[in-house]
């Protein structure tokens, strides 16, 4: 399945649902949206819902880490909704589970 995403903004929270494969091509599609959200001072928390991802490679991981860093620099947060086993494994192998904020469901995100 090719990569798709959908963004819903509710107050200071932006929820981005990801589906398919977040590889180099998917990253190129998602990056402008994450930059837009990071540039919007009204957005305090960006949540990436990884549950619909089938695959995540190093380019997708890099984009997630850069987005988290950029938001943190302005006192805001990136929260990740845990994905499937293969996707979570990428975060575990790289020890990013220790540096990024994960929740089990979008409704567990608080601003």
PDB file of N, CA and C in Angstrom, residues 65-106:
ATOM      1  N   UNK A  65      12.157  12.009  14.222  1.00  0.00           N
ATOM      2  CA  UNK A  65      13.101  12.551  15.205  1.00  0.00           C
ATOM      3  C   UNK A  65      13.321  14.053  14.980  1.00  0.00           C
ATOM      4  N   UNK A  66      13.479  14.458  13.725  1.00  0.00           N
ATOM      5  CA  UNK A  66      13.674  15.882  13.421  1.00  0.00           C
ATOM      6  C   UNK A  66      12.446  16.696  13.807  1.00  0.00           C
ATOM      7  N   UNK A  67      11.268  16.162  13.565  1.00  0.00           N
ATOM      8  CA  UNK A  67      10.032  16.853  13.937  1.00  0.00           C
ATOM      9  C   UNK A  67       9.948  17.004  15.453  1.00  0.00           C
ATOM     10  N   UNK A  68      10.271  15.953  16.185  1.00  0.00           N
ATOM     11  CA  UNK A  68      10.248  16.006  17.654  1.00  0.00           C
ATOM     12  C   UNK A  68      11.206  17.077  18.163  1.00  0.00           C
ATOM     13  N   UNK A  69      12.391  17.132  17.579  1.00  0.00           N
ATOM     14  CA  UNK A  69      13.402  18.108  17.994  1.00  0.00           C
ATOM     15  C   UNK A  69      12.932  19.529  17.700  1.00  0.00           C
ATOM     16  N   UNK A  70      12.379  19.723  16.510  1.00  0.00           N
ATOM     17  CA  UNK A  70      11.936  21.059  16.110  1.00  0.00           C
ATOM     18  C   UNK A  70      10.808  21.557  17.027  1.00  0.00           C
ATOM     19  N   UNK A  71       9.864  20.691  17.339  1.00  0.00           N
ATOM     20  CA  UNK A  71       8.781  21.075  18.237  1.00  0.00           C
ATOM     21  C   UNK A  71       9.311  21.366  19.642  1.00  0.00           C
ATOM     22  N   UNK A  72      10.221  20.535  20.129  1.00  0.00           N
ATOM     23  CA  UNK A  72      10.772  20.710  21.475  1.00  0.00           C
ATOM     24  C   UNK A  72      11.513  22.038  21.606  1.00  0.00           C
ATOM     25  N   UNK A  73      12.165  22.463  20.540  1.00  0.00           N
ATOM     26  CA  UNK A  73      12.903  23.732  20.563  1.00  0.00           C
ATOM     27  C   UNK A  73      11.989  24.922  20.838  1.00  0.00           C
ATOM     28  N   UNK A  74      10.710  24.770  20.499  1.00  0.00           N
ATOM     29  CA  UNK A  74       9.765  25.862  20.747  1.00  0.00           C
ATOM     30  C   UNK A  74       8.795  25.512  21.887  1.00  0.00           C
ATOM     31  N   UNK A  75       9.183  24.556  22.727  1.00  0.00           N
ATOM     32  CA  UNK A  75       8.399  24.218  23.907  1.00  0.00           C
ATOM     33  C   UNK A  75       7.136  23.439  23.618  1.00  0.00           C
ATOM     34  N   UNK A  76       7.099  22.761  22.477  1.00  0.00           N
ATOM     35  CA  UNK A  76       5.921  21.969  22.113  1.00  0.00           C
ATOM     36  C   UNK A  76       6.309  20.502  22.047  1.00  0.00           C
ATOM     37  N   UNK A  77       5.313  19.632  21.768  1.00  0.00           N
ATOM     38  CA  UNK A  77       5.558  18.184  21.874  1.00  0.00           C
ATOM     39  C   UNK A  77       5.130  17.440  20.624  1.00  0.00           C
ATOM     40  N   UNK A  78       5.856  16.346  20.386  1.00  0.00           N
ATOM     41  CA  UNK A  78       5.449  15.337  19.421  1.00  0.00           C
ATOM     42  C   UNK A  78       5.116  14.090  20.227  1.00  0.00           C
ATOM     43  N   UNK A  79       3.927  13.533  19.987  1.00  0.00           N
ATOM     44  CA  UNK A  79       3.499  12.306  20.656  1.00  0.00           C
ATOM     45  C   UNK A  79       3.216  11.274  19.573  1.00  0.00           C
ATOM     46  N   UNK A  80       3.661  10.053  19.798  1.00  0.00           N
ATOM     47  CA  UNK A  80       3.464   8.975  18.828  1.00  0.00           C
ATOM     48  C   UNK A  80       2.510   7.932  19.393  1.00  0.00           C
ATOM     49  N   UNK A  81       1.508   7.576  18.589  1.00  0.00           N
ATOM     50  CA  UNK A  81       0.624   6.461  18.956  1.00  0.00           C
ATOM     51  C   UNK A  81       1.306   5.203  18.443  1.00  0.00           C
ATOM     52  N   UNK A  82       1.597   4.263  19.340  1.00  0.00           N
ATOM     53  CA  UNK A  82       2.346   3.059  18.983  1.00  0.00           C
ATOM     54  C   UNK A  82       1.766   2.363  17.760  1.00  0.00           C
ATOM     55  N   UNK A  83       2.682   1.944  16.892  1.00  0.00           N
ATOM     56  CA  UNK A  83       2.297   1.202  15.696  1.00  0.00           C
ATOM     57  C   UNK A  83       2.393  -0.295  15.923  1.00  0.00           C
ATOM     58  N   UNK A  84       2.286  -1.034  14.844  1.00  0.00           N
ATOM     59  CA  UNK A  84       2.406  -2.481  14.892  1.00  0.00           C
ATOM     60  C   UNK A  84       3.812  -2.926  15.246  1.00  0.00           C
ATOM     61  N   UNK A  85       3.985  -4.218  15.388  1.00  0.00           N
ATOM     62  CA  UNK A  85       5.260  -4.778  15.836  1.00  0.00           C
ATOM     63  C   UNK A  85       6.445  -4.363  14.960  1.00  0.00           C
ATOM     64  N   UNK A  86       6.303  -4.453  13.641  1.00  0.00           N
ATOM     65  CA  UNK A  86       7.417  -4.123  12.739  1.00  0.00           C
ATOM     66  C   UNK A  86       7.805  -2.651  12.854  1.00  0.00           C
ATOM     67  N   UNK A  87       6.822  -1.772  12.978  1.00  0.00           N
ATOM     68  CA  UNK A  87       7.089  -0.337  13.094  1.00  0.00           C
ATOM     69  C   UNK A  87       7.728  -0.034  14.453  1.00  0.00           C
ATOM     70  N   UNK A  88       7.190  -0.592  15.524  1.00  0.00           N
ATOM     71  CA  UNK A  88       7.752  -0.339  16.849  1.00  0.00           C
ATOM     72  C   UNK A  88       9.172  -0.877  16.971  1.00  0.00           C
ATOM     73  N   UNK A  89       9.446  -1.947  16.263  1.00  0.00           N
ATOM     74  CA  UNK A  89      10.787  -2.546  16.319  1.00  0.00           C
ATOM     75  C   UNK A  89      11.845  -1.547  15.858  1.00  0.00           C
ATOM     76  N   UNK A  90      11.540  -0.732  14.854  1.00  0.00           N
ATOM     77  CA  UNK A  90      12.484   0.276  14.369  1.00  0.00           C
ATOM     78  C   UNK A  90      12.824   1.255  15.496  1.00  0.00           C
ATOM     79  N   UNK A  91      11.824   1.675  16.250  1.00  0.00           N
ATOM     80  CA  UNK A  91      12.060   2.595  17.361  1.00  0.00           C
ATOM     81  C   UNK A  91      12.838   1.913  18.488  1.00  0.00           C
ATOM     82  N   UNK A  92      12.560   0.626  18.733  1.00  0.00           N
ATOM     83  CA  UNK A  92      13.252  -0.100  19.796  1.00  0.00           C
ATOM     84  C   UNK A  92      14.716  -0.336  19.457  1.00  0.00           C
ATOM     85  N   UNK A  93      14.989  -0.776  18.237  1.00  0.00           N
ATOM     86  CA  UNK A  93      16.367  -1.064  17.817  1.00  0.00           C
ATOM     87  C   UNK A  93      17.242   0.183  17.924  1.00  0.00           C
ATOM     88  N   UNK A  94      16.679   1.324  17.579  1.00  0.00           N
ATOM     89  CA  UNK A  94      17.436   2.579  17.596  1.00  0.00           C
ATOM     90  C   UNK A  94      17.371   3.283  18.952  1.00  0.00           C
ATOM     91  N   UNK A  95      16.701   2.656  19.917  1.00  0.00           N
ATOM     92  CA  UNK A  95      16.536   3.182  21.272  1.00  0.00           C
ATOM     93  C   UNK A  95      15.772   4.505  21.310  1.00  0.00           C
ATOM     94  N   UNK A  96      15.002   4.764  20.295  1.00  0.00           N
ATOM     95  CA  UNK A  96      14.188   5.982  20.252  1.00  0.00           C
ATOM     96  C   UNK A  96      12.978   5.881  21.179  1.00  0.00           C
ATOM     97  N   UNK A  97      12.644   4.671  21.617  1.00  0.00           N
ATOM     98  CA  UNK A  97      11.545   4.525  22.583  1.00  0.00           C
ATOM     99  C   UNK A  97      11.901   5.221  23.898  1.00  0.00           C
ATOM    100  N   UNK A  98      13.196   5.411  24.139  1.00  0.00           N
ATOM    101  CA  UNK A  98      13.651   6.074  25.358  1.00  0.00           C
ATOM    102  C   UNK A  98      13.638   7.598  25.210  1.00  0.00           C
ATOM    103  N   UNK A  99      13.605   8.096  23.980  1.00  0.00           N
ATOM    104  CA  UNK A  99      13.735   9.531  23.745  1.00  0.00           C
ATOM    105  C   UNK A  99      12.467  10.189  23.214  1.00  0.00           C
ATOM    106  N   UNK A 100      11.528   9.381  22.729  1.00  0.00           N
ATOM    107  CA  UNK A 100      10.291   9.915  22.170  1.00  0.00           C
ATOM    108  C   UNK A 100       9.122   9.536  23.075  1.00  0.00           C
ATOM    109  N   UNK A 101       8.051  10.299  22.980  1.00  0.00           N
ATOM    110  CA  UNK A 101       6.876  10.066  23.814  1.00  0.00           C
ATOM    111  C   UNK A 101       5.863   9.200  23.054  1.00  0.00           C
ATOM    112  N   UNK A 102       5.511   8.049  23.641  1.00  0.00           N
ATOM    113  CA  UNK A 102       4.565   7.119  23.030  1.00  0.00           C
ATOM    114  C   UNK A 102       3.330   6.963  23.899  1.00  0.00           C
ATOM    115  N   UNK A 103       2.180   6.777  23.251  1.00  0.00           N
ATOM    116  CA  UNK A 103       0.928   6.455  23.943  1.00  0.00           C
ATOM    117  C   UNK A 103       0.286   5.298  23.164  1.00  0.00           C
ATOM    118  N   UNK A 104      -0.702   4.664  23.794  1.00  0.00           N
ATOM    119  CA  UNK A 104      -1.374   3.529  23.154  1.00  0.00           C
ATOM    120  C   UNK A 104      -2.514   3.924  22.223  1.00  0.00           C
ATOM    121  N   UNK A 105      -3.098   5.107  22.443  1.00  0.00           N
ATOM    122  CA  UNK A 105      -4.235   5.552  21.627  1.00  0.00           C
ATOM    123  C   UNK A 105      -4.264   7.072  21.611  1.00  0.00           C
ATOM    124  N   UNK A 106      -4.811   7.663  20.547  1.00  0.00           N
ATOM    125  CA  UNK A 106      -4.857   9.127  20.452  1.00  0.00           C
ATOM    126  C   UNK A 106      -5.584   9.794  21.618  1.00  0.00           C
TER     127      UNK A 106
END
